[in-house]
Structures are given as C-alpha cells and as structure tokens.
Amino acid sequence: DTAVSQTPKYLVTQMGNDKSIKCEQNLGHDTMYWYKQDSKKFLKIMFSYNNKELIINETVPNRFSPKSPDKAHLNLHINSLELGDSAVYFCASRPSGGETQYFGPGTRLLVL
Amino acid sequence: AQSVTQPDIHITVSEGASLELRCNYSYGATPYLFWYVQSPGQGLQLLLKYFSGDTLVQGIKGFEAEFKRSQSSFNLRKPSVHWSDAAEYFCAEAKTSYDKVIFGPGTSLSVIP
C-alpha cells in the first residue's frame, strides 16, 4: 500500500550515461514533483506536473527531462550524466486543493 | 526571492529535554508553512502545517509550532525529546496551496541518551 514509490532506490553509473528514475503514486493526486537534495541536505524543487502538464520548471539543465505518461506517474530522464548530478532525488505528490506534499523514499544517484 | 532560514545547522539535546527548532520565512503575506522530518535514509514526512487560524499548531509525534507574524517565525517545539526524534528537520513555505514549496536548509537533531 505504498503511497509514493520510486525506482530504483539506488543508482550508480558512469559520467556520460543516460538514466531514468521512475515515480508512481497511488493516492489519486493531481500534482507531482521532482526535488533534488544535494550532499548538504539542501532540497530544491526541479519540476512540477499537474494532470500530465508541466507547471513548474526551475532552472534545471536541459539534460533533465521529466515525462508524465499519466497523472499517477512522473518519470525523470537524465542525459549525459555529470558528477554534479550525484544527489538524492525525491518525488512527491499533492492532491488537488490540498497543500500537503507526500514524498517518496528517494533515489540515491551516484555518478562516478 | 522567497527564502526560508533555519539558523541552527545542528542541535544536540539530551533525551527527555525540551526542544525548539527555529525557522524564519520571507513571504510578506501569510504563507503556507510546513515542518517536515527526514529520518536517515528516508523520505520526508509532514509533522505539521499552518496557513490560517490558531497560531499554535499541533502535529504528529508530540510536536507543535507557533506562527509569529511579527517575527516572521514558525518555530517547532517538543516538550520532551525521544531518541527516535533524531533526524533532519526542514521548515518550508509556499505562497499558496498550489505554489512551489521552498525548503529551508534543514536542522540536524542529535539526541543523547
């Protein structure tokens, strides 16, 4: 009965590779988010989708491309991975009309 | 630009002692305010939130927070800390319920047995 799930939990890869992180929520929420948490624990929003439509796009390199096939899923594809992309990536969702975001367990990405 | 500050990077308290974690927000009007907790290796869990009404808000796990407009603060308190409260605590604000949430840098809490 996991609410917001992410796969994989850990991802170790080489510089220059392309990788994807998947997020699914079974809460029936309309809005989903991607956050990046750096090594100093600083948490910053990257993207937000509402009913498969992009509504927030912070200053994130073009190498990052979110995709929402349906409102229960928000995937993050990263091209040409760089060392600085190493971080924990959190997915979150929020119900329509609600203000609370529900977070997934995070995906720990390490770029070597 | 919106910002949230948490002046204490790290706090250590003894088990059973009281706790106060400080948070200051920047949004001029009444923002939506949140406290989240992140246990090691885990995602974030909402402790409590405020957007209107009584300025003293009760949350889960025995936490409470007080909104003080005059000080632009939303400090988190707990009267008696348990060892399981050791975690990272994040204060956050949003202008509206659907706006992006801005997180503070976090305060790491250690609890001494």
Short mmCIF file of C-alpha atoms in Angstrom, two decimals:
data_model
loop_
_atom_site.label_atom_id
_atom_site.label_comp_id
_atom_site.label_asym_id
_atom_site.label_seq_id
_atom_site.Cartn_x
_atom_site.Cartn_y
_atom_site.Cartn_z
CA ASP A 1 0.00 0.00 0.00
CA THR A 2 2.92 2.30 -0.76
CA ALA A 3 1.70 5.84 -1.41
CA VAL A 4 4.56 7.33 -3.43
CA SER A 5 7.14 4.90 -4.76
CA GLN A 6 10.36 5.44 -6.65
CA THR A 7 12.57 3.09 -8.60
CA PRO A 8 15.36 2.45 -8.36
CA LYS A 9 16.29 3.19 -4.76
CA TYR A 10 19.98 3.34 -5.60
CA LEU A 11 21.63 4.14 -8.90
CA VAL A 12 25.37 4.09 -9.54
CA THR A 13 26.52 4.99 -13.02
CA GLN A 14 29.36 6.45 -15.05
CA MET A 15 29.66 10.01 -16.30
CA GLY A 16 28.11 10.48 -19.71
CA ASN A 17 25.49 7.78 -19.31
CA ASP A 18 21.75 8.34 -19.65
CA LYS A 19 19.48 7.12 -16.86
CA SER A 20 15.84 7.28 -15.80
CA ILE A 21 14.16 7.38 -12.41
CA LYS A 22 10.53 6.39 -12.10
CA CYS A 23 7.88 7.65 -9.70
CA GLU A 24 4.38 6.37 -9.12
CA GLN A 25 1.71 7.48 -6.70
CA ASN A 26 -1.46 5.58 -5.86
CA LEU A 27 -3.07 8.41 -3.93
CA GLY A 28 -5.10 9.78 -6.81
CA HIS A 29 -3.26 13.11 -6.58
CA ASP A 30 -3.23 15.53 -9.49
CA THR A 31 0.13 17.19 -8.93
CA MET A 32 3.56 15.59 -8.83
CA TYR A 33 7.02 16.99 -8.21
CA TRP A 34 10.69 16.22 -8.53
CA TYR A 35 13.14 17.57 -5.95
CA LYS A 36 16.92 17.32 -5.76
CA GLN A 37 18.64 17.03 -2.37
CA ASP A 38 22.35 17.74 -2.51
CA SER A 39 25.10 16.48 -0.26
CA LYS A 40 24.42 19.28 2.23
CA LYS A 41 20.80 18.14 2.50
CA PHE A 42 19.55 21.23 0.67
CA LEU A 43 16.25 20.40 -1.00
CA LYS A 44 15.29 22.21 -4.19
CA ILE A 45 12.32 21.80 -6.49
CA MET A 46 13.08 20.86 -10.08
CA PHE A 47 9.75 20.24 -11.80
CA SER A 48 6.05 20.06 -11.12
CA TYR A 49 3.32 18.46 -13.22
CA ASN A 50 -0.42 18.85 -12.85
CA ASN A 51 -2.55 16.31 -14.70
CA LYS A 52 0.34 15.49 -17.04
CA GLU A 53 1.01 19.17 -17.76
CA LEU A 54 4.28 20.87 -16.79
CA ILE A 55 3.57 23.79 -14.44
CA ILE A 56 6.88 24.42 -12.69
CA ASN A 57 10.24 24.20 -14.39
CA GLU A 58 13.03 25.64 -12.31
CA THR A 59 16.42 26.47 -13.77
CA VAL A 60 17.40 22.90 -14.44
CA PRO A 61 19.80 21.88 -17.24
CA ASN A 62 18.18 20.63 -20.43
CA ARG A 63 19.77 17.26 -19.75
CA PHE A 64 16.93 16.69 -17.28
CA SER A 65 13.62 15.84 -18.90
CA PRO A 66 10.54 14.90 -16.93
CA LYS A 67 7.80 12.81 -18.52
CA SER A 68 4.32 12.17 -17.21
CA PRO A 69 2.56 9.39 -19.13
CA ASP A 70 -0.45 9.71 -16.83
CA LYS A 71 -1.25 11.60 -13.66
CA ALA A 72 -0.09 8.74 -11.46
CA HIS A 73 3.41 8.67 -12.92
CA LEU A 74 6.20 11.20 -13.24
CA ASN A 75 9.50 9.94 -14.54
CA LEU A 76 12.80 11.78 -14.71
CA HIS A 77 15.25 11.13 -17.53
CA ILE A 78 18.78 12.45 -17.27
CA ASN A 79 21.08 12.62 -20.29
CA SER A 80 24.87 12.81 -20.25
CA LEU A 81 25.18 12.43 -16.51
CA GLU A 82 27.73 14.62 -14.74
CA LEU A 83 29.47 14.28 -11.38
CA GLY A 84 27.39 17.16 -10.02
CA ASP A 85 24.20 15.23 -10.67
CA SER A 86 25.05 12.99 -7.73
CA ALA A 87 22.30 13.60 -5.20
CA VAL A 88 19.13 12.16 -3.75
CA TYR A 89 16.12 12.75 -5.98
CA PHE A 90 12.73 12.86 -4.34
CA CYS A 91 9.37 12.54 -5.98
CA ALA A 92 6.31 13.99 -4.27
CA SER A 93 2.61 14.34 -4.95
CA ARG A 94 -0.15 16.66 -3.77
CA PRO A 95 -3.93 16.39 -4.01
CA SER A 96 -5.93 18.97 -5.89
CA GLY A 97 -6.97 21.69 -3.46
CA GLY A 98 -4.66 20.36 -0.77
CA GLU A 99 -1.42 21.86 0.42
CA THR A 100 0.44 18.86 1.80
CA GLN A 101 3.03 17.12 -0.34
CA TYR A 102 3.65 13.43 0.14
CA PHE A 103 7.19 12.32 -0.53
CA GLY A 104 8.63 9.15 -1.92
CA PRO A 105 11.61 7.41 -0.26
CA GLY A 106 14.14 8.96 -2.64
CA THR A 107 16.54 7.68 -5.28
CA ARG A 108 20.20 7.94 -4.40
CA LEU A 109 22.15 8.68 -7.57
CA LEU A 110 25.93 8.43 -7.62
CA VAL A 111 27.79 9.43 -10.78
CA LEU A 112 31.37 8.17 -10.99
CA ALA B 1 13.00 35.93 -3.73
CA GLN B 2 11.35 33.66 -1.27
CA SER B 3 13.64 32.11 1.30
CA VAL B 4 13.43 30.12 4.47
CA THR B 5 16.17 30.25 7.05
CA GLN B 6 16.92 27.80 9.78
CA PRO B 7 19.66 29.39 11.87
CA ASP B 8 20.76 26.18 13.58
CA ILE B 9 22.56 23.72 11.34
CA HIS B 10 22.89 21.15 14.07
CA ILE B 11 21.41 20.79 17.56
CA THR B 12 22.14 18.22 20.22
CA VAL B 13 19.77 17.64 23.13
CA SER B 14 19.52 15.07 25.88
CA GLU B 15 16.67 12.60 25.83
CA GLY B 16 13.77 14.00 27.85
CA ALA B 17 14.85 17.60 27.37
CA SER B 18 12.73 20.16 25.60
CA LEU B 19 13.42 21.17 22.02
CA GLU B 20 12.93 24.26 19.93
CA LEU B 21 13.98 24.46 16.28
CA ARG B 22 13.96 27.91 14.73
CA CYS B 23 12.57 28.88 11.36
CA ASN B 24 12.16 32.26 9.69
CA TYR B 25 10.25 32.78 6.46
CA SER B 26 10.38 35.62 3.98
CA TYR B 27 6.97 35.84 2.32
CA GLY B 28 5.31 39.13 3.29
CA ALA B 29 1.73 37.94 3.42
CA THR B 30 0.65 34.91 5.42
CA PRO B 31 2.33 31.97 3.79
CA TYR B 32 1.62 28.30 3.97
CA LEU B 33 4.16 26.95 6.45
CA PHE B 34 5.29 23.39 7.00
CA TRP B 35 7.62 21.34 9.11
CA TYR B 36 8.89 18.08 7.64
CA VAL B 37 11.11 15.45 9.25
CA GLN B 38 13.56 13.24 7.38
CA SER B 39 14.89 10.19 9.19
CA PRO B 40 18.22 8.80 7.95
CA GLY B 41 17.85 7.24 4.52
CA GLN B 42 14.15 8.06 4.37
CA GLY B 43 11.86 10.45 2.56
CA LEU B 44 10.24 13.48 4.15
CA GLN B 45 7.24 13.18 6.44
CA LEU B 46 4.97 16.09 7.29
CA LEU B 47 4.93 16.94 11.00
CA LEU B 48 2.52 19.86 10.86
CA LYS B 49 1.37 22.79 8.76
CA TYR B 50 -0.14 26.25 9.15
CA PHE B 51 -1.98 28.53 6.79
CA SER B 52 -4.65 30.24 8.89
CA GLY B 53 -6.45 30.17 12.21
CA ASP B 54 -4.94 29.40 15.58
CA THR B 55 -1.27 30.35 15.53
CA LEU B 56 -0.30 27.38 17.69
CA VAL B 57 -0.42 24.25 15.59
CA GLN B 58 -0.31 20.70 16.86
CA GLY B 59 1.32 18.00 14.82
CA ILE B 60 2.21 14.36 14.94
CA LYS B 61 4.70 12.75 17.32
CA GLY B 62 4.04 15.36 20.02
CA PHE B 63 5.38 18.32 18.03
CA GLU B 64 3.86 21.77 17.91
CA ALA B 65 4.77 25.01 16.16
CA GLU B 66 3.84 28.62 16.69
CA PHE B 67 3.34 31.13 13.90
CA LYS B 68 4.50 34.63 14.86
CA ARG B 69 3.87 37.17 12.14
CA SER B 70 5.73 39.94 13.96
CA GLN B 71 8.89 37.87 13.93
CA SER B 72 8.29 36.06 10.61
CA SER B 73 8.90 32.87 12.53
CA PHE B 74 7.44 29.40 12.71
CA ASN B 75 9.44 27.61 15.41
CA LEU B 76 8.98 23.93 16.11
CA ARG B 77 8.81 22.68 19.70
CA LYS B 78 8.57 19.47 21.61
CA PRO B 79 8.41 19.33 25.42
CA SER B 80 10.30 16.06 25.82
CA VAL B 81 12.54 14.62 23.12
CA HIS B 82 12.83 10.90 22.48
CA TRP B 83 15.87 9.19 20.98
CA SER B 84 13.79 8.33 17.91
CA ASP B 85 13.39 12.05 17.17
CA ALA B 86 16.99 12.20 15.92
CA ALA B 87 16.60 13.26 12.30
CA GLU B 88 16.82 16.17 9.88
CA TYR B 89 14.07 18.77 10.23
CA PHE B 90 13.01 21.02 7.39
CA CYS B 91 10.91 24.15 7.59
CA ALA B 92 9.19 25.15 4.35
CA GLU B 93 6.93 27.86 2.96
CA ALA B 94 4.66 28.37 -0.03
CA LYS B 95 2.72 31.44 -1.14
CA THR B 96 -0.41 29.45 -1.86
CA SER B 97 -1.56 25.86 -1.58
CA TYR B 98 -0.62 25.22 -5.21
CA ASP B 99 2.60 27.23 -5.41
CA LYS B 100 6.04 25.68 -5.20
CA VAL B 101 7.31 24.89 -1.74
CA ILE B 102 10.58 26.49 -0.68
CA PHE B 103 12.55 24.50 1.85
CA GLY B 104 14.96 25.77 4.44
CA PRO B 105 18.44 24.26 4.70
CA GLY B 106 17.42 21.91 7.49
CA THR B 107 18.46 21.39 11.12
CA SER B 108 20.06 18.15 12.10
CA LEU B 109 18.96 16.94 15.52
CA SER B 110 21.03 14.56 17.60
CA VAL B 111 19.66 13.07 20.83
CA ILE B 112 21.95 11.99 23.64
CA PRO B 113 20.64 9.04 25.67
#
